[in-house]
Coordinates of N, CA and C and ligand atoms in Angstrom, one line a residue:
M1 N -148.4 -10.7 -37.1 CA -149.9 -11.3 -37.1 C -150.4 -9.6 -37.6
K2 N -151.3 -10.6 -39.0 CA -152.5 -9.7 -39.2 C -153.3 -8.6 -38.8
N3 N -153.6 -7.9 -39.0 CA -154.4 -6.9 -38.6 C -155.8 -8.1 -38.7
K4 N -156.8 -7.2 -38.4 CA -158.0 -7.9 -38.0 C -159.3 -7.5 -38.9
I5 N -159.8 -8.5 -39.8 CA -161.3 -7.9 -40.8 C -162.4 -8.0 -39.8
I6 N -163.3 -6.9 -39.2 CA -164.0 -7.0 -39.0 C -165.7 -6.8 -39.4
A7 N -166.3 -7.1 -40.0 CA -168.0 -7.5 -40.3 C -169.1 -7.4 -39.6
G8 N -169.9 -6.3 -39.8 CA -171.2 -6.4 -39.2 C -172.2 -6.6 -40.3
N9 N -172.5 -7.7 -39.9 CA -174.0 -8.4 -40.7 C -174.9 -7.9 -40.3
W10 N -175.6 -7.2 -41.1 CA -177.1 -6.8 -39.9 C -178.2 -7.3 -40.4
K11 N -177.9 -7.7 -41.3 CA -179.1 -9.2 -41.5 C -180.3 -8.2 -42.1
M12 N -181.6 -8.4 -41.6 CA -182.5 -7.5 -42.1 C -183.4 -6.8 -40.8
N13 N -182.3 -5.7 -41.0 CA -182.4 -4.9 -39.3 C -182.1 -3.8 -40.0
N14 N -182.6 -2.5 -39.5 CA -182.5 -1.1 -39.4 C -182.8 -0.2 -41.2
T15 N -184.0 0.6 -40.5 CA -184.4 1.3 -41.2 C -183.5 2.5 -41.9
R16 N -183.8 3.2 -43.1 CA -182.9 4.3 -43.5 C -183.1 5.5 -42.0
E17 N -183.4 5.9 -41.4 CA -183.4 6.4 -40.4 C -182.2 6.1 -39.3
Q18 N -182.8 4.7 -39.2 CA -181.9 3.6 -37.7 C -180.4 3.7 -38.7
T19 N -180.4 3.5 -39.5 CA -179.2 3.5 -40.5 C -178.3 4.5 -39.9
E20 N -179.1 5.9 -40.5 CA -177.8 7.0 -40.1 C -177.8 7.3 -38.9
Q21 N -178.4 7.0 -37.9 CA -178.3 7.2 -36.2 C -176.9 6.1 -36.0
L22 N -177.5 4.9 -36.5 CA -176.0 3.4 -36.1 C -174.4 4.0 -36.7
I23 N -174.7 4.4 -37.6 CA -173.7 4.7 -38.9 C -173.1 6.3 -38.5
T24 N -173.7 7.2 -37.7 CA -173.4 8.3 -37.1 C -172.4 8.2 -35.6
A25 N -173.3 7.4 -35.3 CA -172.3 6.9 -33.8 C -171.3 6.3 -33.9
L26 N -171.3 5.1 -35.0 CA -170.1 4.7 -34.7 C -168.8 5.0 -35.6
I27 N -168.6 6.0 -36.4 CA -167.7 6.4 -37.3 C -166.8 7.5 -36.3
P28 N -167.3 8.1 -35.5 CA -166.5 8.1 -34.6 C -165.6 7.2 -33.8
L29 N -166.6 6.2 -33.1 CA -165.7 5.5 -32.1 C -164.7 4.4 -32.9
V30 N -164.8 4.4 -34.0 CA -164.0 3.0 -34.8 C -162.4 4.1 -35.8
Q31 N -162.8 5.5 -35.4 CA -162.4 5.9 -36.4 C -160.7 5.5 -35.9
D32 N -160.1 5.3 -35.1 CA -158.6 5.1 -34.7 C -157.9 4.1 -35.0
T33 N -158.8 2.1 -35.6 CA -158.8 1.5 -35.5 C -157.6 0.8 -36.6
N34 N -156.4 0.1 -36.3 CA -155.9 -0.5 -37.7 C -156.4 -1.4 -38.2
N35 N -157.6 -2.3 -37.6 CA -158.6 -3.2 -38.2 C -159.1 -2.8 -38.7
T36 N -160.1 -3.5 -40.2 CA -160.9 -3.1 -41.2 C -162.0 -3.1 -40.9
V37 N -163.2 -1.8 -40.7 CA -164.3 -2.3 -40.8 C -165.2 -1.7 -41.8
I38 N -166.2 -3.5 -41.7 CA -167.1 -3.4 -42.8 C -168.4 -3.5 -42.4
I39 N -169.5 -2.7 -43.3 CA -170.9 -2.9 -42.4 C -171.2 -3.5 -43.8
C40 N -171.9 -4.8 -43.4 CA -172.9 -5.3 -44.8 C -174.3 -5.2 -44.3
V41 N -175.1 -4.8 -44.5 CA -176.2 -3.8 -44.8 C -177.4 -4.1 -45.8
P42 N -178.3 -3.9 -45.5 CA -180.1 -4.4 -46.3 C -179.7 -3.6 -48.1
F43 N -180.1 -4.2 -48.4 CA -180.3 -3.4 -50.4 C -180.7 -2.2 -50.0
T44 N -181.9 -1.5 -49.5 CA -182.5 -0.4 -49.2 C -181.4 0.5 -48.4
D45 N -180.2 -0.2 -47.6 CA -179.6 1.0 -46.6 C -178.5 1.5 -47.4
L46 N -178.1 0.6 -48.7 CA -176.4 0.4 -49.1 C -176.5 2.2 -49.4
C47 N -176.9 2.5 -50.3 CA -177.0 4.0 -50.5 C -176.3 4.9 -49.1
K48 N -177.5 4.9 -48.6 CA -177.5 5.7 -47.6 C -176.4 5.2 -46.7
A49 N -175.7 4.2 -46.6 CA -174.5 3.5 -45.9 C -173.5 4.3 -46.6
V50 N -173.4 4.2 -47.7 CA -172.5 4.6 -48.4 C -171.8 5.6 -48.5
K51 N -173.3 6.9 -49.1 CA -173.0 8.0 -48.5 C -172.3 8.5 -47.2
L52 N -173.1 7.6 -46.4 CA -172.4 8.7 -45.0 C -171.2 7.9 -44.2
T53 N -170.4 6.5 -45.2 CA -169.1 6.4 -44.4 C -168.1 7.3 -45.8
K54 N -169.0 7.9 -46.9 CA -167.2 8.4 -47.9 C -166.7 9.1 -46.6
G55 N -165.2 8.7 -47.7 CA -163.8 10.0 -46.4 C -163.9 9.3 -44.6
T56 N -164.8 8.1 -44.6 CA -164.3 7.3 -43.5 C -163.4 5.8 -43.5
N57 N -162.9 5.5 -42.5 CA -162.1 4.3 -42.4 C -163.5 2.8 -42.6
I58 N -164.6 3.5 -42.5 CA -165.8 1.9 -42.9 C -166.3 2.0 -44.4
H59 N -165.8 0.6 -44.5 CA -166.5 -0.3 -45.6 C -167.4 -0.5 -45.9
V60 N -168.4 -0.5 -46.6 CA -170.3 -1.2 -46.7 C -169.8 -2.4 -48.0
G61 N -170.5 -3.0 -47.7 CA -171.2 -4.5 -47.7 C -172.8 -4.9 -48.2
A62 N -172.8 -5.7 -49.2 CA -174.1 -6.1 -49.5 C -174.7 -7.8 -48.4
Q63 N -175.6 -7.8 -48.4 CA -175.4 -9.3 -47.9 C -176.1 -10.8 -49.1
N64 N -176.0 -10.2 -50.0 CA -176.2 -11.4 -51.0 C -176.0 -10.7 -52.6
C65 N -175.8 -11.3 -54.0 CA -175.8 -11.3 -55.2 C -175.7 -12.3 -56.4
H66 N -176.6 -11.9 -57.5 CA -176.7 -12.9 -58.3 C -175.4 -13.1 -58.5
W67 N -176.0 -14.7 -59.5 CA -174.3 -14.7 -61.0 C -174.6 -14.1 -62.1
K68 N -175.6 -13.9 -62.3 CA -175.9 -13.4 -63.5 C -175.7 -11.9 -64.0
E69 N -175.5 -10.9 -64.6 CA -175.5 -9.6 -64.7 C -176.7 -8.7 -64.8
S70 N -177.9 -9.6 -65.6 CA -179.5 -8.8 -65.5 C -179.7 -10.1 -66.1
G71 N -181.3 -10.1 -66.4 CA -182.2 -10.4 -66.3 C -183.5 -11.2 -65.6
A72 N -184.1 -12.0 -66.4 CA -185.4 -12.7 -64.9 C -185.0 -13.4 -64.5
F73 N -184.9 -12.4 -63.0 CA -184.2 -12.6 -61.8 C -184.9 -12.2 -60.2
T74 N -186.2 -12.4 -60.9 CA -187.3 -11.5 -60.4 C -186.8 -11.4 -58.4
G75 N -186.1 -10.7 -57.6 CA -185.8 -10.2 -56.4 C -184.6 -10.7 -56.2
E76 N -184.0 -10.5 -57.1 CA -182.4 -10.3 -57.4 C -181.6 -9.6 -57.6
I77 N -180.2 -9.1 -57.1 CA -179.4 -8.0 -57.2 C -178.1 -8.3 -58.1
A78 N -177.6 -8.0 -59.3 CA -176.7 -8.3 -59.9 C -175.8 -7.4 -59.1
P79 N -174.5 -8.3 -59.4 CA -173.1 -7.7 -58.7 C -172.4 -6.1 -59.1
S80 N -173.2 -6.0 -60.4 CA -172.5 -4.3 -61.1 C -173.3 -3.6 -60.5
M81 N -174.8 -4.1 -59.7 CA -175.5 -3.0 -59.2 C -175.2 -2.4 -57.9
L82 N -174.6 -3.7 -57.6 CA -173.9 -3.4 -56.1 C -172.7 -2.2 -56.6
T83 N -171.8 -2.5 -57.2 CA -170.4 -2.1 -57.5 C -170.8 -0.1 -58.4
E84 N -171.7 0.1 -58.7 CA -172.0 1.1 -59.1 C -173.1 2.1 -58.0
I85 N -172.5 1.7 -57.5 CA -173.4 2.5 -56.4 C -172.1 2.9 -54.7
G86 N -170.7 2.1 -55.0 CA -170.0 1.8 -54.2 C -170.2 1.2 -53.1
V87 N -170.8 -0.2 -53.4 CA -170.2 -1.3 -52.4 C -168.8 -1.9 -52.9
E88 N -168.5 -2.5 -51.7 CA -167.0 -3.0 -51.7 C -167.3 -4.5 -51.7
Y89 N -168.0 -4.7 -50.3 CA -168.0 -6.3 -50.3 C -169.1 -7.0 -50.4
V90 N -169.2 -8.0 -50.8 CA -170.8 -8.8 -50.2 C -170.5 -10.4 -49.5
V91 N -171.9 -10.2 -48.4 CA -171.7 -11.7 -48.0 C -172.4 -12.4 -49.2
I92 N -171.6 -14.3 -48.7 CA -172.5 -14.8 -49.5 C -172.2 -16.3 -49.2
G93 N -173.4 -17.0 -49.5 CA -173.4 -18.8 -48.8 C -173.7 -18.3 -47.1
H94 N -174.3 -17.1 -46.4 CA -174.5 -17.3 -45.2 C -175.0 -18.0 -44.8
S95 N -175.1 -18.9 -43.5 CA -175.9 -20.3 -43.2 C -177.8 -19.9 -43.2
E96 N -178.0 -18.6 -43.1 CA -179.2 -18.4 -43.1 C -180.1 -18.5 -44.4
R97 N -178.9 -18.1 -45.8 CA -179.4 -18.4 -47.1 C -179.6 -19.5 -47.6
R98 N -178.6 -20.5 -46.9 CA -178.0 -21.9 -46.9 C -179.6 -22.5 -46.5
T99 N -180.2 -22.2 -45.0 CA -181.1 -22.6 -44.4 C -182.4 -22.6 -45.5
Y100 N -182.8 -20.9 -45.3 CA -184.3 -21.4 -46.0 C -184.3 -20.0 -47.1
F101 N -183.4 -20.3 -47.6 CA -183.4 -19.7 -49.5 C -183.0 -20.4 -50.3
G102 N -182.5 -21.8 -50.1 CA -182.3 -23.1 -50.9 C -180.6 -22.9 -51.2
E103 N -179.7 -21.7 -50.3 CA -178.6 -21.9 -51.3 C -177.5 -22.9 -51.0
T104 N -176.9 -23.2 -52.2 CA -176.1 -24.8 -52.0 C -174.3 -24.5 -52.4
D105 N -173.4 -25.3 -51.8 CA -172.2 -25.3 -52.4 C -171.8 -24.4 -54.0
A106 N -172.8 -25.0 -54.7 CA -172.9 -24.7 -56.4 C -173.2 -23.2 -56.3
T107 N -174.6 -22.7 -56.0 CA -175.0 -21.4 -55.7 C -173.7 -20.5 -55.6
V108 N -173.4 -21.0 -53.9 CA -172.1 -20.1 -53.5 C -171.5 -19.9 -54.2
L109 N -170.6 -20.9 -54.9 CA -169.8 -20.4 -55.8 C -169.8 -19.8 -57.1
A110 N -171.1 -20.0 -58.1 CA -171.5 -19.2 -59.0 C -172.2 -17.6 -58.6
R111 N -172.2 -17.2 -57.7 CA -172.1 -16.1 -56.5 C -170.8 -15.4 -56.1
T112 N -170.3 -16.2 -55.6 CA -168.6 -15.8 -55.3 C -168.0 -15.4 -56.5
K113 N -168.4 -16.1 -57.5 CA -167.3 -16.1 -59.1 C -167.4 -14.2 -59.7
A114 N -169.5 -14.4 -59.3 CA -169.9 -13.1 -60.5 C -169.3 -12.0 -59.6
A115 N -169.5 -12.2 -58.4 CA -168.9 -10.7 -57.6 C -167.2 -10.6 -58.1
L116 N -167.0 -11.4 -58.0 CA -165.2 -10.8 -58.6 C -165.2 -10.5 -59.0
N117 N -166.4 -11.0 -60.3 CA -165.9 -10.4 -61.6 C -166.4 -8.9 -61.7
A118 N -166.7 -8.4 -60.6 CA -167.1 -7.4 -61.0 C -166.8 -6.4 -59.8
G119 N -166.0 -7.2 -59.1 CA -164.6 -6.3 -58.5 C -165.0 -6.3 -57.2
L120 N -166.3 -6.9 -56.8 CA -166.5 -7.1 -55.6 C -165.5 -8.7 -54.6
K121 N -165.5 -7.7 -53.3 CA -165.2 -8.3 -51.9 C -165.8 -9.6 -51.6
P122 N -166.0 -11.1 -51.9 CA -166.8 -11.1 -50.9 C -166.5 -11.4 -50.0
I123 N -167.4 -12.2 -49.0 CA -167.1 -12.4 -47.4 C -168.1 -14.0 -47.5
V124 N -167.2 -15.1 -47.8 CA -167.8 -16.6 -48.1 C -168.5 -16.9 -46.6
C125 N -169.3 -17.4 -46.3 CA -169.4 -18.6 -45.1 C -169.2 -19.8 -45.3
I126 N -169.1 -20.2 -44.3 CA -169.3 -22.0 -44.1 C -169.7 -22.0 -42.8
G127 N -169.5 -23.3 -42.1 CA -169.6 -24.0 -40.8 C -170.7 -25.0 -41.0
E128 N -170.8 -25.9 -40.1 CA -171.2 -27.1 -39.3 C -172.6 -26.9 -38.9
T129 N -173.8 -27.7 -38.8 CA -174.7 -27.6 -37.7 C -174.3 -28.6 -36.8
L130 N -175.2 -28.4 -35.2 CA -174.9 -29.2 -34.3 C -174.9 -30.6 -34.2
D131 N -176.3 -31.0 -35.1 CA -175.7 -32.2 -35.7 C -174.8 -32.9 -36.4
E132 N -174.6 -32.0 -37.7 CA -173.3 -32.2 -38.1 C -171.9 -32.5 -36.7
R133 N -171.9 -31.3 -36.3 CA -170.8 -31.5 -35.0 C -170.7 -32.8 -34.2
N134 N -172.2 -32.9 -33.5 CA -172.0 -34.3 -32.9 C -172.6 -35.2 -33.5
G135 N -172.5 -35.3 -34.7 CA -172.5 -36.5 -35.2 C -171.3 -37.3 -35.5
G136 N -170.1 -36.1 -35.4 CA -168.3 -36.5 -35.9 C -168.4 -36.0 -37.1
R137 N -169.1 -35.5 -37.6 CA -169.0 -35.2 -39.2 C -168.6 -33.6 -39.7
M138 N -168.1 -32.9 -38.2 CA -168.0 -31.3 -38.8 C -166.6 -31.2 -39.9
E139 N -165.7 -32.0 -39.8 CA -164.8 -31.4 -41.1 C -164.8 -32.2 -42.4
E140 N -165.6 -33.3 -42.3 CA -166.4 -33.6 -43.9 C -167.0 -32.2 -44.2
V141 N -167.9 -32.1 -43.4 CA -168.7 -30.7 -44.0 C -168.0 -29.5 -44.1
L142 N -167.3 -29.1 -43.4 CA -166.0 -28.0 -43.8 C -165.6 -28.2 -45.2
R143 N -165.0 -29.7 -45.1 CA -164.0 -29.7 -46.5 C -164.8 -30.0 -47.8
R144 N -165.9 -30.4 -47.4 CA -167.5 -30.4 -48.8 C -167.5 -28.8 -49.3
Q145 N -167.8 -28.4 -47.7 CA -167.5 -26.7 -49.1 C -166.7 -26.1 -49.3
V146 N -165.8 -26.0 -48.9 CA -164.1 -25.7 -49.4 C -164.4 -26.3 -50.4
L147 N -164.2 -27.3 -50.6 CA -163.8 -27.4 -52.0 C -164.7 -27.5 -53.5
E148 N -166.3 -27.9 -52.8 CA -167.2 -27.5 -53.8 C -167.4 -26.3 -53.8
G149 N -167.6 -25.5 -52.9 CA -167.7 -24.1 -52.9 C -166.7 -22.9 -53.0
F150 N -165.5 -23.2 -53.5 CA -164.7 -23.4 -54.4 C -163.6 -23.6 -55.4
K151 N -164.9 -24.7 -56.3 CA -164.0 -25.0 -56.9 C -163.6 -24.5 -58.0
D152 N -163.5 -23.8 -58.5 CA -163.3 -22.6 -59.8 C -162.9 -22.1 -59.2
I153 N -162.1 -21.7 -57.9 CA -161.8 -20.3 -57.8 C -160.1 -20.3 -57.7
S154 N -159.4 -19.3 -58.5 CA -158.1 -19.8 -58.6 C -157.1 -18.7 -57.4
V155 N -155.7 -19.2 -57.4 CA -155.1 -19.0 -56.2 C -155.3 -17.1 -55.8
Q156 N -155.3 -16.3 -57.1 CA -155.1 -14.6 -57.4 C -156.9 -14.5 -57.1
E157 N -157.8 -15.4 -57.6 CA -159.2 -14.4 -56.9 C -159.1 -14.7 -55.7
L158 N -158.5 -15.7 -55.0 CA -158.3 -16.4 -53.6 C -158.3 -15.0 -52.4
E159 N -157.5 -14.5 -52.9 CA -157.0 -13.2 -52.3 C -158.1 -12.4 -52.2
H160 N -158.9 -12.0 -53.0 CA -160.0 -10.7 -53.0 C -161.1 -11.8 -52.3
I161 N -160.9 -12.6 -51.2 CA -162.0 -13.0 -50.7 C -161.6 -13.7 -49.3
I162 N -163.0 -12.8 -48.3 CA -162.5 -13.7 -47.2 C -163.6 -14.6 -46.4
V163 N -162.8 -15.8 -45.8 CA -164.0 -17.1 -45.4 C -164.4 -16.7 -44.0
A164 N -165.6 -16.7 -44.0 CA -166.1 -16.0 -42.6 C -166.9 -17.9 -41.8
Y165 N -166.1 -18.6 -41.1 CA -166.4 -19.8 -40.5 C -166.9 -19.5 -39.3
E166 N -168.3 -20.1 -39.5 CA -169.8 -19.7 -38.1 C -170.3 -21.3 -38.6
P167 N -170.1 -21.9 -37.3 CA -170.8 -22.7 -36.6 C -172.2 -22.2 -36.7
V168 N -173.0 -23.1 -37.2 CA -174.7 -22.4 -37.3 C -175.5 -22.5 -36.2
W169 N -174.7 -23.5 -35.0 CA -175.3 -23.3 -34.0 C -174.7 -22.7 -32.8
A170 N -174.2 -21.9 -33.5 CA -174.1 -20.3 -32.4 C -174.0 -19.2 -32.9
I171 N -175.1 -19.5 -34.2 CA -175.9 -17.9 -34.8 C -176.8 -17.6 -34.3
G172 N -176.3 -16.4 -33.5 CA -178.1 -16.4 -33.2 C -178.8 -16.2 -31.8
T173 N -177.9 -17.6 -31.4 CA -178.0 -18.5 -30.1 C -177.3 -17.8 -29.1
G174 N -176.4 -16.9 -29.0 CA -176.2 -16.7 -27.5 C -174.7 -17.7 -26.9
V175 N -175.0 -19.0 -27.8 CA -173.9 -19.9 -27.5 C -172.9 -19.6 -28.2
T176 N -171.3 -18.7 -27.8 CA -170.4 -18.7 -28.5 C -169.7 -20.0 -28.8
A177 N -168.6 -20.6 -29.4 CA -167.8 -21.5 -29.8 C -166.9 -20.8 -28.9
T178 N -166.3 -22.2 -28.3 CA -165.1 -21.2 -27.5 C -164.1 -20.8 -28.1
D179 N -163.3 -20.4 -27.3 CA -161.6 -19.8 -28.7 C -161.0 -21.1 -28.9
E180 N -160.9 -22.0 -28.1 CA -160.0 -23.1 -28.9 C -161.3 -24.1 -29.4
Q181 N -162.5 -24.0 -29.8 CA -163.2 -24.4 -30.9 C -163.3 -24.1 -32.1
A182 N -163.4 -22.5 -32.0 CA -163.5 -21.6 -32.8 C -162.0 -21.3 -33.8
D183 N -160.8 -21.9 -32.8 CA -158.9 -21.7 -33.4 C -158.7 -23.4 -34.2
E184 N -159.6 -24.0 -33.3 CA -159.6 -25.4 -34.2 C -160.6 -25.6 -35.3
A185 N -161.4 -25.1 -35.3 CA -162.2 -25.5 -36.3 C -161.3 -24.4 -37.9
I186 N -160.9 -23.1 -37.8 CA -160.1 -22.5 -38.4 C -158.7 -23.0 -39.1
R187 N -158.2 -23.8 -38.8 CA -157.1 -24.1 -38.7 C -157.2 -25.6 -39.5
F188 N -158.5 -26.4 -38.9 CA -158.7 -27.1 -39.9 C -159.3 -26.9 -41.5
V189 N -159.9 -25.7 -41.5 CA -160.1 -25.1 -42.7 C -159.0 -24.7 -43.6
R190 N -158.1 -24.1 -42.6 CA -157.3 -23.9 -43.2 C -155.9 -24.2 -44.0
G191 N -156.3 -25.9 -43.6 CA -155.4 -27.0 -44.1 C -155.8 -27.2 -44.8
V192 N -157.2 -27.5 -45.2 CA -158.3 -27.9 -46.9 C -157.8 -27.1 -47.6
F193 N -158.0 -25.3 -47.2 CA -157.3 -24.5 -48.4 C -155.8 -25.0 -48.7
A194 N -154.9 -24.8 -47.7 CA -153.3 -25.1 -48.2 C -153.4 -25.8 -48.6
E195 N -154.4 -27.6 -48.6 CA -154.2 -28.7 -49.9 C -154.4 -27.8 -50.9
K196 N -155.2 -27.2 -51.2 CA -156.2 -26.7 -52.9 C -155.0 -25.7 -53.1
Y197 N -154.5 -24.9 -52.3 CA -154.1 -23.8 -52.7 C -152.5 -23.5 -52.5
G198 N -151.5 -24.3 -51.8 CA -150.4 -24.3 -51.3 C -150.5 -23.7 -49.4
K199 N -149.7 -24.1 -48.7 CA -149.7 -22.8 -47.2 C -149.6 -21.3 -47.7
A200 N -148.3 -20.8 -48.5 CA -149.0 -19.2 -48.3 C -150.1 -18.9 -48.8
A201 N -150.6 -19.3 -49.5 CA -152.0 -18.7 -50.3 C -153.3 -19.0 -48.3
A202 N -153.1 -20.0 -48.8 CA -153.7 -20.7 -46.8 C -153.6 -19.6 -46.0
D203 N -152.0 -19.4 -45.8 CA -151.8 -18.4 -44.0 C -152.0 -16.8 -44.8
A204 N -152.0 -16.6 -45.8 CA -152.4 -15.3 -46.3 C -154.1 -15.1 -46.5
L205 N -155.1 -16.0 -46.5 CA -156.3 -16.5 -46.8 C -156.6 -15.7 -44.7
Y206 N -157.3 -14.4 -45.1 CA -157.9 -14.0 -43.7 C -159.5 -15.0 -43.7
I207 N -159.4 -15.5 -42.5 CA -160.6 -16.8 -42.2 C -161.1 -15.8 -41.1
Q208 N -162.5 -15.7 -40.9 CA -163.2 -14.9 -39.8 C -164.1 -15.9 -38.8
Y209 N -164.1 -15.8 -37.6 CA -165.2 -16.4 -36.8 C -166.3 -15.7 -36.5
G210 N -167.5 -16.4 -36.5 CA -168.6 -15.6 -36.9 C -169.9 -16.4 -35.9
G211 N -170.8 -16.1 -35.1 CA -171.0 -17.0 -34.2 C -171.7 -15.9 -32.7
S212 N -172.3 -15.1 -32.5 CA -172.1 -14.6 -31.4 C -171.6 -14.5 -30.4
M213 N -170.7 -13.8 -31.3 CA -169.0 -12.5 -31.0 C -169.6 -11.2 -31.1
N214 N -169.3 -11.0 -29.6 CA -169.3 -10.0 -29.0 C -169.0 -8.6 -27.9
D215 N -168.8 -7.7 -27.6 CA -168.2 -6.7 -26.9 C -167.2 -7.6 -25.7
K216 N -168.3 -9.3 -25.3 CA -167.4 -9.6 -23.8 C -166.8 -10.4 -23.9
N217 N -167.0 -11.1 -25.5 CA -165.7 -12.5 -25.8 C -164.9 -12.3 -27.1
A218 N -165.3 -11.2 -27.7 CA -164.3 -10.9 -28.9 C -162.5 -11.0 -28.6
E219 N -162.7 -10.6 -27.1 CA -161.2 -10.6 -27.0 C -160.3 -11.5 -27.0
G220 N -160.7 -12.3 -26.8 CA -160.1 -14.1 -26.4 C -160.0 -14.8 -27.5
L221 N -161.7 -14.0 -28.3 CA -161.5 -15.1 -29.7 C -160.5 -14.5 -30.5
L222 N -160.9 -13.1 -30.5 CA -159.4 -12.6 -31.7 C -158.1 -12.8 -31.2
N223 N -157.8 -13.1 -30.2 CA -156.6 -13.0 -29.9 C -155.9 -14.7 -30.1
M224 N -156.9 -15.5 -30.3 CA -156.4 -16.6 -31.1 C -155.7 -16.3 -32.6
P225 N -154.6 -17.8 -32.4 CA -153.6 -17.4 -33.7 C -154.2 -17.5 -35.1
Q226 N -155.4 -18.2 -35.2 CA -155.7 -18.7 -36.3 C -157.2 -17.6 -37.0
I227 N -157.8 -16.7 -36.1 CA -158.8 -16.1 -36.0 C -158.3 -14.7 -36.6
D228 N -159.2 -14.1 -37.9 CA -158.1 -12.9 -38.4 C -159.6 -12.1 -38.5
G229 N -160.3 -12.5 -37.6 CA -161.4 -11.0 -37.2 C -162.9 -12.5 -37.5
G230 N -164.1 -11.0 -37.1 CA -165.0 -11.6 -37.2 C -166.6 -10.9 -37.8
L231 N -167.4 -11.9 -38.0 CA -168.5 -11.5 -38.7 C -169.5 -11.1 -37.6
I232 N -169.6 -10.2 -37.1 CA -170.6 -10.2 -36.4 C -172.1 -9.7 -36.2
G233 N -173.5 -10.6 -36.1 CA -174.6 -10.1 -36.2 C -175.5 -9.3 -35.3
G234 N -175.9 -10.0 -33.8 CA -177.0 -9.4 -33.4 C -175.8 -7.8 -32.4
A235 N -174.1 -8.2 -32.1 CA -173.7 -7.4 -31.8 C -173.1 -6.6 -32.9
S236 N -173.5 -6.4 -34.1 CA -173.4 -4.5 -35.1 C -174.1 -4.0 -34.7
L237 N -175.3 -4.5 -34.0 CA -176.9 -3.0 -34.8 C -176.9 -2.5 -32.9
V238 N -175.7 -2.2 -32.4 CA -175.6 -1.2 -31.7 C -174.1 -0.9 -31.5
A239 N -173.9 0.8 -31.5 CA -172.8 1.1 -31.8 C -171.5 0.6 -31.2
E240 N -172.0 0.9 -29.7 CA -170.8 0.9 -28.6 C -170.4 -0.3 -29.0
K241 N -171.1 -2.0 -28.6 CA -170.7 -2.8 -28.7 C -170.4 -3.6 -30.2
F242 N -170.2 -2.8 -30.7 CA -169.6 -3.2 -32.5 C -168.8 -2.6 -32.8
A243 N -168.3 -1.4 -31.6 CA -167.4 -0.4 -32.0 C -166.3 -1.3 -30.5
A244 N -166.6 -1.9 -30.1 CA -165.4 -2.7 -28.6 C -165.3 -4.3 -29.5
V245 N -165.8 -4.3 -30.5 CA -165.5 -6.1 -30.8 C -164.5 -5.1 -32.0
V246 N -164.5 -4.2 -32.8 CA -163.4 -3.5 -33.4 C -162.1 -3.4 -32.8
K247 N -162.2 -2.6 -31.5 CA -161.3 -2.2 -30.7 C -160.3 -3.6 -29.6
A248 N -161.0 -4.9 -29.9 CA -161.5 -5.8 -28.9 C -160.0 -6.2 -28.9
H249 N -159.3 -6.3 -30.3 CA -157.6 -6.7 -30.6 C -157.2 -5.2 -31.1
I250 N -155.7 -4.7 -30.5 CA -155.1 -4.2 -31.1 C -154.4 -4.1 -32.6
Ligands
PGA301 P1 -174.8 -13.3 -34.3 O1 -174.6 -13.7 -36.4 O2 -173.6 -12.5 -34.4 O3 -176.1 -12.5 -34.1 O4 -174.9 -14.4 -34.2 C1 -173.6 -13.7 -37.0 C2 -173.9 -13.6 -37.7 O5 -174.6 -14.3 -38.6 O6 -172.9 -13.5 -38.9

């Protein structure tokens, strides 16, 4: 079985001072894990997070990056601006970006490509809404998100990507997918990757579950055969809760 990759998505939370407190508390709590630990923090906290985690097993990620290296793109950040300060990962295509900021499969693909070219490891998010699931369209939506969002991604590039399956109805709602629902959806997603890239590449691909995952439900989810880790929002803001998720699967 693979080790797990547990990533915290702080979203738009934490000042520099809170960042210092949270990371300082987290470091000793997760230092003995075999799992990969990532925290994806707001842009203004990145430098501090990189500095504080130096020499520890905690990796730092951003929550977005643009597809161009520079230019007239007010409010955006280029991938090389992230790598130059020591950032290793970047969340791309989170459902909040898709819902509130017009992110599409095409922009997800462009951002992922640019991130890879700069040497970042993208955490690419996919997932269906409640209407799509209830309307029997879950598989169609997930298939489209994979086929369109990974259109020009080569099998070599796929090795550097983490996928996060996050059903939109479970994000920030306290309603978690059951262990079986999450596992089944990820099995389906992995099957679509297998069609495109072959079984070996699809089996090697890390696919996380995200959506109200916390210290209480992590063990069940992380012990499912298809679930390779978690993308954790709310529970990543409390050191003890996030550490419990990191250690829920040995
Ligand atoms: P949540 O967020 O854990 O607060 O539901 C997960 C996410 O949006 O990545």
